[in-house]
CSV table of C-alpha atoms in Angstrom, one decimal:
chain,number,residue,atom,x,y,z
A,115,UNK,CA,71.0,117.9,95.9
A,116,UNK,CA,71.1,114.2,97.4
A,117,UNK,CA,69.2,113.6,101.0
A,118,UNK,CA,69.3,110.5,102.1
A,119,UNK,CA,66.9,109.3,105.1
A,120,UNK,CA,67.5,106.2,107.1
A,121,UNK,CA,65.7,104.2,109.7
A,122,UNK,CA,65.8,103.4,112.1
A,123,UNK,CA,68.2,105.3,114.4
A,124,UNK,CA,68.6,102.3,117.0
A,125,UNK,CA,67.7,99.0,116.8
A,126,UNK,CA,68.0,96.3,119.0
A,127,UNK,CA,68.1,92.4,118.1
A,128,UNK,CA,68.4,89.2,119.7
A,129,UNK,CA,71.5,87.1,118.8
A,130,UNK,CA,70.5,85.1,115.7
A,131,UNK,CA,67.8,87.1,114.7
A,132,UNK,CA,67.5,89.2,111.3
A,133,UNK,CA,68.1,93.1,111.6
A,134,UNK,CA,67.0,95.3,108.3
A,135,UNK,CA,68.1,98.8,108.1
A,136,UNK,CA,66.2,101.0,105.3
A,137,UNK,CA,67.4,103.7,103.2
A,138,UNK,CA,65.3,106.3,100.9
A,139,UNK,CA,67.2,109.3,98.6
A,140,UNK,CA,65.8,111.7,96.7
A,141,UNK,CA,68.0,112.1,93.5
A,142,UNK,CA,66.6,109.6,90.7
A,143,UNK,CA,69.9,109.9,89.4
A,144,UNK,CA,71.7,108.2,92.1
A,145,UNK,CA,73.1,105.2,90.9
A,146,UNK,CA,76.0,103.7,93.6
A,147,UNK,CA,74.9,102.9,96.8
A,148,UNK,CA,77.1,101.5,99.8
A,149,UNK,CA,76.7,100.5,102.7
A,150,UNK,CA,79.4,101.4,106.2
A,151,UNK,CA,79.4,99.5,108.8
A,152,UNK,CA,81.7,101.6,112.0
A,153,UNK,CA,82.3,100.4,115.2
A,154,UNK,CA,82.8,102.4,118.7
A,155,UNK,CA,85.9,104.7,118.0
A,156,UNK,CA,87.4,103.7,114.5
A,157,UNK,CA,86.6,103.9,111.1
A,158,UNK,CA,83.8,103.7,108.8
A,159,UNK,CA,84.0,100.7,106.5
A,160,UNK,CA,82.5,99.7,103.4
A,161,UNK,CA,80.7,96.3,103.6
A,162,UNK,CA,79.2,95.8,100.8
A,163,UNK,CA,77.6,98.0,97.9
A,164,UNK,CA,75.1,97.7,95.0
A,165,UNK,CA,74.9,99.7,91.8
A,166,UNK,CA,71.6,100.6,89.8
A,167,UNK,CA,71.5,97.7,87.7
A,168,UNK,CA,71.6,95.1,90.3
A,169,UNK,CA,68.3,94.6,92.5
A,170,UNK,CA,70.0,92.2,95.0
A,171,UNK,CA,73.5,91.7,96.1
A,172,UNK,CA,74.9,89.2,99.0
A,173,UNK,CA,77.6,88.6,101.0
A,174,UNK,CA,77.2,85.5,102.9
A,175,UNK,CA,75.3,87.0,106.0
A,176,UNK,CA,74.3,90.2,104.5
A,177,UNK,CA,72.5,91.2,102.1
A,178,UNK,CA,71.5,94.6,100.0
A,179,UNK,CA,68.3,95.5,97.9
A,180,UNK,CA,67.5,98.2,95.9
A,181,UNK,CA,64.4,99.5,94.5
A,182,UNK,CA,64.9,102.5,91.6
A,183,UNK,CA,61.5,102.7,91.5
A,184,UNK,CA,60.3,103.9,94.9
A,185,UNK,CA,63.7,105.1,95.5
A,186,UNK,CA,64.7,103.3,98.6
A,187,UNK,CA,67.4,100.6,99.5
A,188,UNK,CA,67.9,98.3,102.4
A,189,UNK,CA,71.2,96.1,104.0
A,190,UNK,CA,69.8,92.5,105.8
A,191,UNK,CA,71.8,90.8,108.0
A,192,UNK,CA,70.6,87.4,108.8
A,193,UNK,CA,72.1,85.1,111.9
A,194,UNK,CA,73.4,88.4,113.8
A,195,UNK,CA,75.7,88.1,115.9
A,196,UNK,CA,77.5,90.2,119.0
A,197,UNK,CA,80.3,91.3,116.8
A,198,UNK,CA,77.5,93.0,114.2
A,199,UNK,CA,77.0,95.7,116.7
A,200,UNK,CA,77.9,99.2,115.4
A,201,UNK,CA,76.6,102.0,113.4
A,202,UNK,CA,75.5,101.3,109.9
A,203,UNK,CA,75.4,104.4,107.6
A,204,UNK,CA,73.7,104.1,104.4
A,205,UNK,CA,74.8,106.8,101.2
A,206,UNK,CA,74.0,107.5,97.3
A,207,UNK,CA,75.4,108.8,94.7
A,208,UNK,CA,75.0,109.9,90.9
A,209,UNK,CA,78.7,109.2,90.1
A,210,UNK,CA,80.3,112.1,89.6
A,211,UNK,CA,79.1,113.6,93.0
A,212,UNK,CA,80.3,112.7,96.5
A,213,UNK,CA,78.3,110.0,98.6
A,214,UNK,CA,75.8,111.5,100.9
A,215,UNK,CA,75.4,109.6,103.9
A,216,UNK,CA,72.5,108.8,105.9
A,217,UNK,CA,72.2,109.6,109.9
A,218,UNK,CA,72.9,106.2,110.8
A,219,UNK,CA,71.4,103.1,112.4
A,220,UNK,CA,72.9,101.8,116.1
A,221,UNK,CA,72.4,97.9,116.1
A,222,UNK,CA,73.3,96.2,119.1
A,223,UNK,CA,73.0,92.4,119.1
A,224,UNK,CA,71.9,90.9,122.9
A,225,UNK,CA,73.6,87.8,123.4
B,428,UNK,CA,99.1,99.9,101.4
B,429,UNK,CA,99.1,101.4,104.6
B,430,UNK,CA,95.8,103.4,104.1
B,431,UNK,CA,94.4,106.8,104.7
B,432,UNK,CA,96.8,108.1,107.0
B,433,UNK,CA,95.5,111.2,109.2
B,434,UNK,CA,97.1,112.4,111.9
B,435,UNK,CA,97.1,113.7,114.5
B,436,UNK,CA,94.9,110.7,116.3
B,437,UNK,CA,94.1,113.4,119.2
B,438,UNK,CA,94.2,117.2,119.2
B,439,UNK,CA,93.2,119.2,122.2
B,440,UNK,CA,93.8,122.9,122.2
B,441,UNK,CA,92.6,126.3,123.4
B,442,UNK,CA,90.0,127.9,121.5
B,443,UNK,CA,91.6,131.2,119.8
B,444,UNK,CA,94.4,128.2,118.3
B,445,UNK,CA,94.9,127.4,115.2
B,446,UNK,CA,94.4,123.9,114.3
B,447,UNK,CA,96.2,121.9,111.6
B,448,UNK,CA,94.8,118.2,110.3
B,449,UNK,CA,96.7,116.0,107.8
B,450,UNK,CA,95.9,113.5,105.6
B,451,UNK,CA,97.8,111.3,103.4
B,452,UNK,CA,95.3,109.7,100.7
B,453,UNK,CA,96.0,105.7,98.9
B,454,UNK,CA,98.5,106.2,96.0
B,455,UNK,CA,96.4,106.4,92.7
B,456,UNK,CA,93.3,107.6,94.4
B,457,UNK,CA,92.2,110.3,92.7
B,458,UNK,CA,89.4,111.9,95.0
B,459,UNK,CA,89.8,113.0,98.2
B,460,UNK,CA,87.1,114.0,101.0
B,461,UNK,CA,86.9,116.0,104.3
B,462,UNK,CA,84.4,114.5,106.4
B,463,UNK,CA,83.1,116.1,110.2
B,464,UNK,CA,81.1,113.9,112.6
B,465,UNK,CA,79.5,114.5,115.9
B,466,UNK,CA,76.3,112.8,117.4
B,467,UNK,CA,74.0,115.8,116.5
B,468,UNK,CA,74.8,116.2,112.6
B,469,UNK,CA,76.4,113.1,111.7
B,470,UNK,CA,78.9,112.8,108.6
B,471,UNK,CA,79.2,115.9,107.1
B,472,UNK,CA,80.7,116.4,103.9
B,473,UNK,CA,83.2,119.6,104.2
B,474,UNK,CA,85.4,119.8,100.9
B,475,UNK,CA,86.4,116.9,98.1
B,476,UNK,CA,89.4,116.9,96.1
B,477,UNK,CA,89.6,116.0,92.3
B,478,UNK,CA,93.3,115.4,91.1
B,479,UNK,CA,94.3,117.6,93.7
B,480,UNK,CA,91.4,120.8,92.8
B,481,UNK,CA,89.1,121.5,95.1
B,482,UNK,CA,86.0,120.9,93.5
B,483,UNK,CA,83.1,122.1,96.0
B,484,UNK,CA,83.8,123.2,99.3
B,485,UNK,CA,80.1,124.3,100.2
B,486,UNK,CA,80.4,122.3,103.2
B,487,UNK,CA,83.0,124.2,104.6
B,488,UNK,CA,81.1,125.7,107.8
B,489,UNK,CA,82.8,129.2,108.0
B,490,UNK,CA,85.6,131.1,106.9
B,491,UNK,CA,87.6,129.9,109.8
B,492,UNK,CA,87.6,126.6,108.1
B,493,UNK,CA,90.2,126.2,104.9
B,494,UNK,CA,91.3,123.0,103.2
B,495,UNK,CA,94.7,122.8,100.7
B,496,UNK,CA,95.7,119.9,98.9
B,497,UNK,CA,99.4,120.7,97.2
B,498,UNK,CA,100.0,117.6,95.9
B,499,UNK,CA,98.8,114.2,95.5
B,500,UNK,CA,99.7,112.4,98.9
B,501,UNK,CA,99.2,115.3,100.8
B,502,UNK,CA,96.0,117.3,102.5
B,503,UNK,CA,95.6,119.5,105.1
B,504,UNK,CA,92.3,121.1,107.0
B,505,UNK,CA,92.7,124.0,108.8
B,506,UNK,CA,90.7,126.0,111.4
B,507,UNK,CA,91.9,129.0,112.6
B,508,UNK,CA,90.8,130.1,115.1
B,509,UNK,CA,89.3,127.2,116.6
B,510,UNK,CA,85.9,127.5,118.7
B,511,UNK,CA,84.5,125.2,121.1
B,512,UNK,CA,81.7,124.0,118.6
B,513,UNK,CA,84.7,122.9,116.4
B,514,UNK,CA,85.0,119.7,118.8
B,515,UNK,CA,84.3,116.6,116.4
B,516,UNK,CA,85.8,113.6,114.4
B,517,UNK,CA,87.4,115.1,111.3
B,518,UNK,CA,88.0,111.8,109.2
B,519,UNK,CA,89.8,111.9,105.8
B,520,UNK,CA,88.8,109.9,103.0
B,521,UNK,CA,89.7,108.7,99.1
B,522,UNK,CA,88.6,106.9,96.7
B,523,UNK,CA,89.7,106.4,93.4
B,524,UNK,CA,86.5,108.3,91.9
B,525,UNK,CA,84.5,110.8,93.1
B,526,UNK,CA,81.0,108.5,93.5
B,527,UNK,CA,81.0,105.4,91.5
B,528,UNK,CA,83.6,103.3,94.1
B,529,UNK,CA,83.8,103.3,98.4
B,530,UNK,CA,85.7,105.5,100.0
B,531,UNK,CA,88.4,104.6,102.2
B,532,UNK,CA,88.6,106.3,105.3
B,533,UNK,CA,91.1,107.4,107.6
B,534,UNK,CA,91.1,106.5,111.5
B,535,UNK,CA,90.2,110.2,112.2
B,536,UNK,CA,91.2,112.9,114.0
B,537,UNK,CA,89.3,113.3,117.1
B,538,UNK,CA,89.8,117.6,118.0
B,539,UNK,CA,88.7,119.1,121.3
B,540,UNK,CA,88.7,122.7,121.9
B,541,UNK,CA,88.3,124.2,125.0
């Protein structure tokens, strides 16, 4: 089945600065891959997504690429800010199976 | 539309107790997912839903653990009887297909047995 592997597990920016999260999965068949973003005690949300016949996808400050080749994707977000802090959870998935998520990144943003 | 509605928020009982979660799913979502997370493991997949069959429920962690889904607004997760390494978030998700769209989640339900 689907593992997905994400790093890093914490990561720690200055306000303003650019924070990459990356993402590799086994299954070449995986072909949907979105991104959660969950903050301290609620819910995780989808931010954004990217299928398998899109290299790049953005929504204003962040930003998702994929690579089919090697097999691994990454989420960008540029200008952070205090309110980007959370847990970012990457996941795959062929379609007709469930999403498998990643372990997660912590980002905290220093002001 | 009001969501993914679990309930309860908060469940603390005694292990030995059985333990019921709910879920209400988005109308015309056709998939629906049992997810546990804790620090150690993080989101664990237990049992999906299609059109109210269970499809896999590999995740399930023991026998102790059973999931039922009677019709299409209505889930439950059961654990019976509840052990101290039961203590997690149990969130409830749907989507309108099994992989190809985000899921929507629930706000959890966070269970502590002791």
């Amino acid at each position: 089945g689907e593992n997905v592997e994400q790093h890093p597990s914490t990561l720690s920016v200055q306000e303003g600065d650019s924070a990459v999260i990356k993402c590799t999965y086994s299954d070449s068949a995986s072909n949907y891959f979105p991104w959660y973003k969950q903050e301290l005690g609620k819910r995780p949300q989808l931010i954004i997504d990217i299928r398998s016949n899109v290299g790049e996808k953005k929504d204003q400050r962040i930003a998702v690429t994929l690579n089919k080749t090697a097999k691994h994707f990454s989420l960008h977000i540029t200008e952070t800010q205090p309110e980007d802090s959370a847990v970012y959870f990457c996941a795959a998935s062929s379609g007709n199976t469930p999403l498998v998520f990643g372990k997660g990144t912590r980002l905290s943003v220093i002001a | 539309d009001a969501g993914v509605i679990q309930s309860p928020r908060h469940e603390v009982t005694e292990m030995g107790q059985e333990v019921t979660l709910r879920c209400k799913p988005i109308s015309g979502h056709n998939s629906l997912f049992w997810y546990r997370q804790t620090m150690m493991r993080g989101l664990e997949l237990l049992i999906y839903f299609n059109n109210n069959v269970p499809i896999d429920d590999s995740g399930m962690p023991e026998d102790r653990f059973s999931a039922k889904m009677p019709n299409a607004s209505f889930s439950t997760l059961k654990i019976q009887p509840s052990e101290p390494r039961d203590s997690a978030v149990y969130f409830c998700a749907s989507s309108p297909q099994t992989g190809l769209y985000g899921y929507t989640f629930g706000s959890g339900t966070r269970l502590t047995v002791v």
